[in-house]
Amino acid sequence: MFLFCFRQAPMKFNNHHREVGTVHPTLFLSAVDREWRRSAGQMSAGPQYEPDSAGSLRRSLFVSNALRFTMSVIMVGFLLLPLMNSEANADSAEDWARMRTIQPRGYVCYRARHSVVVDGKLDDNAWQSALWTDDFVDIEGDLKPRPRFRTRAKMLWDDDYFYIAALLEEPHVWGTLTKHDSVIFHDNDFEVFIDPDGDNREYYEFEMNALNTGWDLFLPRPYKNGGKADNGWEIPGLKTAVHVDGTLNDSTDRDRNWSVEIAIPWNSLRKFAHQAIPPRDGDHWRVNFSRVEWQHELKAGEYRRVPDTQENNWVWSPQGIIDMHRPERWGFVQFSEAAPGTVRFKPIATWNARETLMTLYHHQKAFHQKHDRWAGNLEELDLNNISNRVVMEATVAGFHAHLDVQQGNRKRRLHVRQDSRIWRTDVATQTKSIIEKQAEAWNRGDIDAFMEYYWKSESLTFSSGGRTTRGWQATKDGYHKRYPTRDQMGLLTFTDLEVTPLGDAALVLGRWHLKRDAEPIGGNFSLTFRLIDGRWLIVHDHTSRESLTAE
């Protein structure tokens, strides 16, 4: 007996890894079921025969059909095996090895000094001062030859729109798709990808062809992480235009190029930007552009894609592999209020830390594919050269790792988890989050959980009422003694928080308020946090207490 095990995810057949043109395992299994029922006599493909006394005719037909079915399963299994392996290795450490050698490109996007006229021609004053990007290259980078046709882009912004323009050299400008939200990359097209906060999730995509037909979609996460495109997402107020230097869909002449112009309203990006809208001076967004170019032929004088051929994918910032849905390799766009041409692109200060965490992520994915579990420590991943400042822990969903980075007098923490999301927090965010968690623990009556954010050391100090208590256990015992019941613990809130970073330490000032049926109390507090073994912990607590008027 042959047993084939299929992954639940569909197998994808195009370089964009979209839910288009897929073969799902259930379709194959339904075909297997039909063939099996046919071989068993439940479905007939020809005349019916009654078995003889020994049933030899029926048995011979069954055996014959069963053999044909078995061979069909084996052949289909061999055909599907490379596809299943491709799916299984879609996020492998080998892929990352090719991707990591590529430095994402950077571009300074200046505020528009003149009104932008969206007509596709790119000849108005606003665009004259905007700089071109580097020429597009193959999506795999230097592994492949340079594109046979030149492509460049420009960007501008103002308070209302993010403007994008592109010039695509093309001797034969053609298009066939005219319905909005068609699968536009089935024509030659130009594509835009935007991840405002660079967390590898919740990003936007827009595609358009030479007929000015568009497809706008939103992805909560990349396809490789189980993401599904939201084709219902639209861009209210979007402006687009195409200009053809030549003749569209005319095979009797030779064209020069086609140009596109796009104005994306900032408001359409606001929901999942998690960034200032419009951007602030100096902000960085992850952005990439792709051009899909097909080989074509003429059918009755009309352009058509050549069947069974692979498209070219030419991009602004190369990915290293054939998959645009790897936001970790998109380019960086730096927004500027300065005069055009006066600012140099400045790489983000956390780049090396991001690369370290993404290396860990990709090795974790490879480990999970091999062992069907997440590695519990760095040693299991064989990452001997990774920073010793990385802290990793198992979670219910998978894993979480973080790395602290010093930026001037500020310390920021970068995080990554099992779905490739990477994000940043600073000292203020982390310490305020700790204080919020302490309030939550207190308000469910859990003093032990409240104390988890204090340094478990005899050197911990707690000062209040003219007395100083030393040691974590003594401090915890003091809380239990002063607040022995849930009623006496009341409802705790913290307000007026001020955080001052001090390198590997931080000073937090604020007020506390305990609402309860008995005497409500409150006062001021000052906390000294220190970064110890990758965690921000309270090493000194000074709290004043005063009686408050009952509300």
Coordinates of C-alpha atoms in Angstrom, one line a residue:
M1 CA 0.0 0.0 0.0
F2 CA 1.2 3.5 -0.8
L3 CA 0.5 6.3 1.6
F4 CA 1.1 9.9 0.5
C5 CA 1.0 12.7 3.1
F6 CA 0.2 16.2 2.0
R7 CA 0.7 19.5 3.6
Q8 CA -2.5 21.5 4.1
A9 CA -1.3 24.6 2.3
P10 CA -1.9 24.8 -1.5
M11 CA 1.1 24.3 -3.7
K12 CA 1.8 27.5 -5.7
F13 CA 2.9 27.6 -9.3
N14 CA 3.9 31.2 -9.8
N15 CA 6.8 33.3 -8.7
H16 CA 4.5 35.8 -6.8
H17 CA 3.3 33.0 -4.4
R18 CA -0.3 34.2 -4.6
E19 CA -3.4 32.1 -4.2
V20 CA -3.8 31.9 -7.9
G21 CA -3.4 28.8 -10.1
T22 CA -2.9 26.4 -7.2
V23 CA -3.5 22.7 -6.9
H24 CA -4.9 21.7 -3.5
P25 CA -4.3 18.2 -2.1
T26 CA -8.0 17.6 -1.7
L27 CA -8.5 17.9 -5.4
F28 CA -6.0 15.2 -6.0
L29 CA -7.5 13.0 -3.3
S30 CA -11.0 13.4 -4.8
A31 CA -9.6 12.2 -8.1
V32 CA -8.0 9.2 -6.2
D33 CA -11.4 8.5 -4.7
R34 CA -13.1 8.5 -8.0
E35 CA -10.6 6.1 -9.5
W36 CA -10.8 3.8 -6.5
R37 CA -14.6 3.7 -6.7
R38 CA -14.4 3.0 -10.4
S39 CA -12.0 0.2 -9.8
A40 CA -14.3 -1.2 -7.2
G41 CA -17.2 -1.3 -9.6
Q42 CA -19.1 1.6 -8.0
M43 CA -18.5 3.7 -11.1
S44 CA -18.4 2.3 -14.6
A45 CA -16.5 3.5 -17.6
G46 CA -17.9 0.8 -19.9
P47 CA -20.3 -2.1 -20.2
Q48 CA -21.3 -4.0 -17.1
Y49 CA -20.2 -7.7 -16.8
E50 CA -21.7 -10.3 -14.5
P51 CA -19.0 -12.4 -12.8
D52 CA -18.9 -16.1 -13.4
S53 CA -19.3 -18.6 -10.7
A54 CA -15.8 -18.0 -9.4
G55 CA -16.0 -14.2 -10.0
S56 CA -12.9 -14.4 -12.1
L57 CA -13.9 -11.7 -14.6
R58 CA -14.7 -9.2 -11.9
R59 CA -11.5 -10.0 -10.1
S60 CA -9.5 -9.6 -13.2
L61 CA -11.1 -6.3 -14.0
F62 CA -10.6 -5.1 -10.4
V63 CA -6.9 -6.1 -10.4
S64 CA -6.4 -4.5 -13.8
N65 CA -8.0 -1.2 -12.7
A66 CA -6.2 -1.4 -9.3
L67 CA -2.9 -1.7 -11.0
R68 CA -3.6 1.2 -13.3
F69 CA -4.7 3.2 -10.3
T70 CA -1.6 2.3 -8.3
M71 CA 0.7 3.3 -11.1
S72 CA -1.3 6.6 -11.5
V73 CA -0.8 7.3 -7.8
I74 CA 2.9 6.6 -8.0
M75 CA 3.3 8.8 -11.1
V76 CA 1.3 11.6 -9.6
G77 CA 3.3 11.2 -6.3
F78 CA 6.6 11.7 -8.2
L79 CA 5.2 14.7 -10.0
L80 CA 3.9 16.3 -6.8
L81 CA 7.0 15.5 -4.7
P82 CA 9.2 18.4 -6.0
L83 CA 6.3 20.8 -5.5
M84 CA 5.7 19.6 -2.0
N85 CA 9.4 19.9 -1.3
S86 CA 9.4 23.4 -2.8
E87 CA 6.6 24.3 -0.4
A88 CA 8.3 22.8 2.6
N89 CA 11.5 24.6 1.8
A90 CA 9.8 27.9 1.1
D91 CA 11.4 29.5 4.1
S92 CA 14.7 27.6 4.4
A93 CA 18.0 28.6 5.8
E94 CA 19.4 28.1 2.3
D95 CA 17.1 30.8 1.0
W96 CA 18.2 33.1 3.7
A97 CA 21.9 32.4 2.9
R98 CA 21.1 33.8 -0.6
M99 CA 19.0 36.7 0.6
R100 CA 21.4 37.8 3.3
T101 CA 24.2 38.6 0.9
I102 CA 22.0 41.4 -0.6
Q103 CA 22.0 44.9 1.0
P104 CA 18.6 46.5 0.5
R105 CA 18.7 49.7 -1.5
G106 CA 17.9 53.1 -0.1
Y107 CA 16.2 56.2 -1.5
V108 CA 15.6 59.7 -0.1
C109 CA 12.0 60.7 -0.9
Y110 CA 11.7 64.5 -0.8
R111 CA 8.6 66.6 -0.1
A112 CA 7.1 67.8 -3.4
R113 CA 7.9 71.5 -4.0
H114 CA 5.2 71.8 -6.7
S115 CA 1.8 70.3 -7.3
V116 CA 1.9 66.9 -8.9
V117 CA -0.2 66.4 -12.0
V118 CA -1.1 62.7 -12.3
D119 CA -1.2 62.2 -16.1
G120 CA 1.5 59.6 -16.5
K121 CA 3.8 61.9 -18.5
L122 CA 6.3 62.8 -15.6
D123 CA 7.0 66.1 -17.3
D124 CA 5.6 68.6 -14.6
N125 CA 7.9 70.7 -12.4
A126 CA 7.4 68.5 -9.3
W127 CA 9.1 65.5 -10.9
Q128 CA 12.0 67.4 -12.4
S129 CA 13.7 67.7 -9.0
A130 CA 13.0 64.1 -7.9
L131 CA 15.9 61.7 -8.3
W132 CA 15.7 58.4 -10.1
T133 CA 16.2 55.2 -8.3
D134 CA 18.9 52.8 -9.4
D135 CA 18.0 50.8 -12.4
F136 CA 16.0 47.7 -11.7
V137 CA 17.7 44.4 -11.6
D138 CA 16.7 40.7 -11.7
I139 CA 14.8 39.7 -8.5
E140 CA 17.6 37.2 -7.7
G141 CA 20.2 40.0 -8.0
D142 CA 23.7 39.3 -9.5
L143 CA 22.8 35.6 -9.9
K144 CA 21.0 36.5 -13.1
P145 CA 21.8 38.7 -16.2
R146 CA 20.8 42.3 -16.2
P147 CA 17.3 43.0 -17.5
R148 CA 17.1 43.5 -21.3
F149 CA 14.9 46.6 -20.8
R150 CA 15.6 49.5 -18.5
T151 CA 13.3 50.4 -15.6
R152 CA 13.6 53.3 -13.1
A153 CA 11.3 54.9 -10.5
K154 CA 10.9 58.2 -8.6
M155 CA 9.1 59.1 -5.4
L156 CA 7.7 62.3 -3.8
W157 CA 5.3 63.1 -1.0
D158 CA 3.2 65.8 0.5
D159 CA 0.6 66.0 3.3
D160 CA -2.0 64.1 1.3
Y161 CA -0.3 61.6 -1.0
F162 CA 2.7 59.2 -1.5
Y163 CA 3.6 59.7 -5.2
I164 CA 5.3 57.1 -7.3
A165 CA 6.4 57.3 -10.9
A166 CA 8.2 54.8 -13.1
L167 CA 9.6 54.7 -16.6
L168 CA 9.6 51.3 -18.3
E169 CA 11.6 50.8 -21.5
E170 CA 9.5 48.6 -23.8
P171 CA 9.6 48.0 -27.6
H172 CA 6.1 46.4 -27.6
V173 CA 3.6 48.0 -25.1
W174 CA 0.6 45.7 -24.7
G175 CA -2.1 44.8 -22.2
T176 CA -5.2 42.6 -22.1
L177 CA -6.8 43.0 -18.7
T178 CA -9.4 45.7 -18.2
K179 CA -11.3 44.6 -15.1
H180 CA -10.3 46.1 -11.7
D181 CA -8.7 43.6 -9.4
S182 CA -7.9 41.1 -12.2
V183 CA -4.7 39.1 -11.6
I184 CA -2.7 41.9 -13.2
F185 CA 0.7 40.1 -13.3
H186 CA -0.8 37.9 -16.1
D187 CA 0.0 41.0 -18.2
N188 CA 3.3 42.9 -18.2
D189 CA 2.9 45.1 -15.1
F190 CA 4.4 47.5 -12.6
E191 CA 3.9 46.6 -8.9
V192 CA 4.3 48.5 -5.6
F193 CA 4.8 47.0 -2.1
I194 CA 4.7 49.0 1.1
D195 CA 5.3 47.9 4.7
P196 CA 5.2 51.2 6.7
D197 CA 6.7 50.0 10.0
G198 CA 8.9 47.3 8.5
D199 CA 7.7 44.5 10.7
N200 CA 7.3 42.0 7.9
R201 CA 3.5 42.0 8.4
E202 CA 0.4 44.0 7.5
Y203 CA 1.6 45.3 4.1
Y204 CA 0.1 46.7 1.0
E205 CA 0.4 45.8 -2.7
F206 CA -0.7 47.6 -5.8
E207 CA -0.3 46.4 -9.4
M208 CA -1.2 48.1 -12.7
N209 CA -0.8 47.3 -16.4
A210 CA -0.4 49.5 -19.5
L211 CA -4.2 49.8 -19.8
N212 CA -4.2 51.5 -16.4
T213 CA -6.1 48.6 -14.9
G214 CA -5.3 48.2 -11.2
W215 CA -5.3 45.5 -8.5
D216 CA -5.0 46.6 -4.9
L217 CA -4.6 44.1 -2.1
F218 CA -3.6 43.9 1.6
L219 CA -1.7 41.0 3.3
P220 CA -1.8 40.5 7.0
R221 CA 1.4 38.4 6.7
P222 CA 3.4 36.9 3.9
Y223 CA 2.2 33.8 2.1
K224 CA 5.0 31.8 3.5
N225 CA 3.6 32.4 7.0
G226 CA 0.1 31.4 6.0
G227 CA -1.0 34.9 4.9
K228 CA -4.0 35.2 2.5
A229 CA -4.5 38.3 0.3
D230 CA -7.4 40.5 1.1
N231 CA -8.6 41.4 -2.4
G232 CA -11.5 43.3 -1.0
W233 CA -9.2 46.0 0.3
E234 CA -9.4 49.2 -1.8
I235 CA -7.5 52.5 -2.0
P236 CA -10.1 55.2 -1.7
G237 CA -8.9 58.4 -3.6
L238 CA -6.2 56.5 -5.5
K239 CA -5.0 58.3 -8.6
T240 CA -3.2 56.5 -11.4
A241 CA -2.3 57.3 -15.0
V242 CA -0.3 55.7 -17.9
H243 CA 1.5 57.3 -20.8
V244 CA 2.7 55.3 -23.8
D245 CA 5.6 56.6 -25.9
G246 CA 4.5 54.7 -28.9
T247 CA 1.2 52.9 -29.6
L248 CA -0.6 50.6 -27.3
N249 CA -1.4 47.1 -28.6
D250 CA -0.2 47.9 -32.1
S251 CA 2.2 45.2 -33.4
T252 CA 3.0 47.0 -36.6
D253 CA 5.4 49.5 -35.0
R254 CA 8.1 49.6 -32.4
D255 CA 7.5 51.5 -29.1
R256 CA 9.9 53.3 -26.8
N257 CA 8.5 53.0 -23.3
W258 CA 5.5 53.4 -21.0
S259 CA 5.4 55.4 -17.9
V260 CA 3.1 55.2 -14.8
E261 CA 2.1 57.7 -12.2
I262 CA 0.5 56.7 -8.9
A263 CA -0.8 58.9 -6.0
I264 CA -1.7 56.8 -2.9
P265 CA -3.6 58.8 -0.2
W266 CA -1.9 58.5 3.2
N267 CA -5.3 57.9 4.8
S268 CA -5.6 54.6 2.9
L269 CA -2.4 53.4 4.6
R270 CA -3.2 54.7 8.1
K271 CA -4.9 51.6 9.6
F272 CA -1.9 49.3 9.5
A273 CA 0.9 51.9 9.2
H274 CA 1.7 51.9 13.0
Q275 CA 3.7 55.0 12.0
A276 CA 3.1 58.7 11.8
I277 CA 0.8 59.6 8.8
P278 CA 2.0 61.4 6.8
P279 CA 5.6 60.4 7.7
R280 CA 7.9 62.6 9.7
D281 CA 11.2 64.0 8.4
G282 CA 13.7 61.2 8.6
D283 CA 11.2 58.3 8.9
H284 CA 12.1 55.1 7.1
W285 CA 9.5 52.8 5.4
R286 CA 10.1 49.5 3.7
V287 CA 9.1 49.7 0.0
N288 CA 9.8 47.8 -3.2
F289 CA 8.8 47.8 -6.8
S290 CA 8.6 45.0 -9.3
R291 CA 8.2 44.8 -13.0
V292 CA 6.8 41.6 -14.5
E293 CA 7.8 41.0 -18.1
W294 CA 6.5 38.2 -20.3
Q295 CA 7.6 36.8 -23.6
H296 CA 4.8 37.5 -26.1
E297 CA 3.5 36.2 -29.4
L298 CA 0.9 37.4 -31.9
K299 CA -2.4 35.7 -32.3
A300 CA -4.5 37.1 -35.1
G301 CA -2.6 40.4 -34.8
E302 CA -3.1 40.6 -31.0
Y303 CA -0.4 40.3 -28.2
R304 CA -0.5 37.2 -26.0
R305 CA 1.8 35.6 -23.5
V306 CA 3.8 32.7 -24.9
P307 CA 2.3 29.6 -23.2
D308 CA 4.5 27.6 -20.7
T309 CA 7.1 30.3 -20.4
Q310 CA 8.4 31.9 -17.2
E311 CA 8.0 35.6 -16.6
N312 CA 10.9 37.9 -15.8
N313 CA 10.8 39.7 -12.4
W314 CA 12.8 42.9 -12.4
V315 CA 12.9 44.8 -9.2
W316 CA 14.3 48.0 -7.5
S317 CA 15.8 46.2 -4.5
P318 CA 16.7 42.5 -5.2
Q319 CA 15.2 39.8 -3.1
G320 CA 17.9 37.1 -3.6
I321 CA 15.2 34.5 -4.4
I322 CA 12.1 34.5 -6.6
D323 CA 9.6 35.7 -4.1
M324 CA 8.5 39.3 -3.8
H325 CA 6.8 38.5 -0.5
R326 CA 9.9 38.7 1.7
P327 CA 9.5 42.2 3.2
E328 CA 12.8 41.7 5.1
R329 CA 14.6 42.3 1.8
W330 CA 12.6 45.3 0.5
G331 CA 14.3 48.7 0.1
F332 CA 14.2 51.6 2.5
V333 CA 12.6 54.9 1.7
Q334 CA 13.7 57.8 3.8
F335 CA 11.3 60.7 3.9
S336 CA 12.8 64.2 3.9
E337 CA 11.5 67.8 4.3
A338 CA 14.8 69.2 3.0
A339 CA 15.4 70.7 -0.5
P340 CA 15.8 67.9 -3.1
G341 CA 19.3 66.6 -3.5
T342 CA 20.6 68.0 -0.2
V343 CA 20.2 64.9 2.1
R344 CA 22.1 61.6 1.9
F345 CA 20.4 58.4 2.7
K346 CA 21.1 57.2 6.2
P347 CA 20.8 53.5 6.9
I348 CA 18.8 52.6 10.0
A349 CA 20.9 52.2 13.1
T350 CA 19.3 48.8 14.0
W351 CA 20.1 47.1 10.7
N352 CA 22.8 44.7 12.1
A353 CA 20.5 43.7 15.0
R354 CA 17.6 43.1 12.5
E355 CA 19.9 40.8 10.4
T356 CA 20.9 38.9 13.5
L357 CA 17.3 38.3 14.5
M358 CA 16.2 37.4 11.0
T359 CA 19.1 34.9 10.8
L360 CA 17.8 33.3 14.0
Y361 CA 14.2 33.2 12.6
H362 CA 15.2 31.5 9.4
H363 CA 17.3 28.9 11.2
Q364 CA 14.3 28.3 13.6
K365 CA 12.0 27.7 10.6
A366 CA 14.5 25.2 9.1
F367 CA 14.8 23.5 12.5
H368 CA 11.0 23.3 12.8
Q369 CA 10.6 21.8 9.3
K370 CA 13.1 19.1 10.2
H371 CA 12.1 18.3 13.8
D372 CA 8.4 19.5 13.9
R373 CA 9.2 21.6 16.9
W374 CA 10.9 24.9 17.7
A375 CA 14.5 24.9 19.1
G376 CA 14.5 25.7 22.8
N377 CA 18.0 27.4 22.8
L378 CA 20.6 28.8 20.5
E379 CA 22.8 25.8 20.8
E380 CA 20.2 23.6 19.1
L381 CA 20.3 26.0 16.1
D382 CA 24.1 25.7 15.8
L383 CA 24.4 29.5 15.7
N384 CA 27.8 29.8 17.3
N385 CA 28.5 33.2 15.8
I386 CA 25.3 34.9 16.7
S387 CA 25.4 37.7 19.2
N388 CA 25.6 36.6 22.8
R389 CA 23.2 39.4 23.6
V390 CA 20.3 37.6 22.0
V391 CA 17.8 36.2 24.4
M392 CA 15.4 33.5 23.2
E393 CA 12.5 31.8 25.0
A394 CA 9.8 29.3 24.1
T395 CA 6.2 30.5 23.9
V396 CA 2.9 28.8 23.4
A397 CA 2.8 29.8 19.8
G398 CA 6.4 29.1 19.0
F399 CA 9.3 31.3 20.2
H400 CA 10.3 34.9 20.9
A401 CA 13.8 36.4 20.8
H402 CA 15.0 39.9 21.5
L403 CA 18.2 41.9 21.2
D404 CA 19.0 45.2 22.8
V405 CA 20.6 48.0 20.7
Q406 CA 22.2 51.2 21.9
Q407 CA 21.2 54.3 19.8
G408 CA 23.0 57.3 21.2
N409 CA 21.8 57.7 24.8
R410 CA 18.7 55.5 24.1
K411 CA 18.5 51.7 24.3
R412 CA 16.0 50.0 22.1
R413 CA 15.0 46.4 22.0
L414 CA 14.3 44.5 18.8
H415 CA 12.1 41.4 18.8
V416 CA 11.3 38.5 16.4
R417 CA 8.9 35.6 16.7
Q418 CA 7.9 32.5 14.8
D419 CA 5.8 34.2 12.2
S420 CA 8.7 36.4 11.1
R421 CA 7.3 39.6 12.7
I422 CA 10.1 41.9 13.8
W423 CA 9.4 45.0 15.8
R424 CA 11.2 47.5 18.0
T425 CA 10.5 48.8 21.5
D426 CA 12.5 51.4 23.4
V427 CA 13.2 51.7 27.2
A428 CA 10.2 53.9 27.8
T429 CA 7.9 51.5 26.1
Q430 CA 9.4 48.5 27.9
T431 CA 9.3 50.0 31.4
K432 CA 5.8 51.4 31.0
S433 CA 4.7 47.9 29.8
I434 CA 6.2 46.4 32.9
I435 CA 4.4 48.8 35.1
E436 CA 1.1 48.0 33.3
K437 CA 1.7 44.3 33.8
Q438 CA 2.3 44.9 37.5
A439 CA -1.0 46.7 37.8
E440 CA -2.8 43.9 36.1
A441 CA -1.2 41.3 38.4
W442 CA -2.1 43.4 41.5
N443 CA -5.7 43.9 40.4
R444 CA -6.2 40.1 40.1
G445 CA -4.8 39.7 43.6
D446 CA -1.5 38.1 42.5
I447 CA 1.3 39.7 44.6
D448 CA 3.7 37.0 43.5
A449 CA 3.3 37.9 39.8
F450 CA 3.6 41.6 40.8
M451 CA 7.0 40.9 42.3
E452 CA 8.3 39.1 39.2
Y453 CA 9.4 42.4 37.9
Y454 CA 11.7 43.2 40.8
W455 CA 15.3 42.1 40.9
K456 CA 15.5 38.7 42.8
S457 CA 18.6 39.7 44.8
E458 CA 19.5 40.6 48.3
S459 CA 20.7 43.9 46.9
L460 CA 17.1 45.0 45.9
T461 CA 16.0 48.1 48.0
F462 CA 12.5 49.3 48.8
S463 CA 12.2 52.7 50.6
S464 CA 8.9 54.0 52.1
G465 CA 7.8 55.8 55.3
G466 CA 11.4 56.6 56.3
R467 CA 12.4 52.9 56.2
T468 CA 14.4 50.8 53.7
T469 CA 13.8 47.1 53.2
R470 CA 16.6 45.1 51.6
G471 CA 16.2 42.0 49.6
W472 CA 13.6 40.6 47.2
Q473 CA 12.0 38.1 49.6
A474 CA 11.8 40.7 52.4
T475 CA 10.1 43.1 50.0
K476 CA 7.6 40.5 48.9
D477 CA 6.8 39.5 52.5
G478 CA 6.2 43.2 53.3
Y479 CA 3.6 43.4 50.6
H480 CA 1.8 40.3 51.8
K481 CA 1.8 41.6 55.4
R482 CA 0.5 45.1 54.5
Y483 CA -2.1 43.8 52.0
P484 CA -3.3 40.4 53.4
T485 CA -6.8 40.4 51.7
R486 CA -8.2 41.1 48.3
D487 CA -10.3 44.0 49.7
Q488 CA -7.3 45.7 51.2
M489 CA -5.4 45.4 47.9
G490 CA -8.1 47.4 46.1
L491 CA -7.7 48.6 42.5
L492 CA -4.3 49.9 41.6
T493 CA -3.6 52.5 38.9
F494 CA -0.4 54.3 37.8
T495 CA -0.4 57.8 36.3
D496 CA 1.9 60.6 35.2
L497 CA 4.7 58.3 34.1
E498 CA 8.0 59.9 33.1
V499 CA 10.9 57.7 31.8
T500 CA 14.5 58.9 31.7
P501 CA 16.9 56.4 29.9
L502 CA 20.3 56.1 31.6
G503 CA 22.2 53.6 29.3
D504 CA 21.7 50.2 30.9
A505 CA 19.4 51.8 33.5
A506 CA 16.3 53.9 33.5
L507 CA 14.6 56.2 36.0
V508 CA 10.8 56.1 36.1
L509 CA 8.7 58.7 38.0
G510 CA 5.0 58.6 38.5
R511 CA 2.0 58.5 40.9
W512 CA 0.1 55.5 42.2
H513 CA -3.5 55.3 43.5
L514 CA -5.2 52.5 45.4
K515 CA -9.0 52.6 45.2
R516 CA -10.8 50.6 47.8
D517 CA -13.8 50.6 50.1
A518 CA -11.6 51.3 53.1
E519 CA -9.2 54.2 53.2
P520 CA -8.0 55.0 49.6
I521 CA -4.3 55.7 49.5
G522 CA -1.8 56.9 46.9
G523 CA 1.4 58.9 46.4
N524 CA 4.5 59.4 44.3
F525 CA 7.1 56.8 43.4
S526 CA 10.4 56.6 41.7
L527 CA 11.7 53.3 40.3
T528 CA 15.3 52.5 39.1
F529 CA 15.3 49.9 36.4
R530 CA 18.4 48.0 35.3
L531 CA 18.9 45.8 32.3
I532 CA 20.0 42.4 33.8
D533 CA 20.4 39.3 31.7
G534 CA 18.3 40.8 28.9
R535 CA 15.4 41.8 31.2
W536 CA 14.5 45.2 32.6
L537 CA 14.1 44.8 36.4
I538 CA 13.4 47.1 39.3
V539 CA 16.5 47.4 41.5
H540 CA 15.2 50.3 43.7
D541 CA 11.7 51.4 44.6
H542 CA 11.0 54.6 46.6
T543 CA 7.3 55.1 47.3
S544 CA 5.6 57.8 49.3
R545 CA 2.2 57.2 50.8
E546 CA -0.6 59.6 51.6
S547 CA -4.3 59.2 52.5
L548 CA -6.7 60.3 49.7
T549 CA -10.3 61.5 49.8
A550 CA -12.7 58.7 49.0
E551 CA -14.4 59.2 45.6

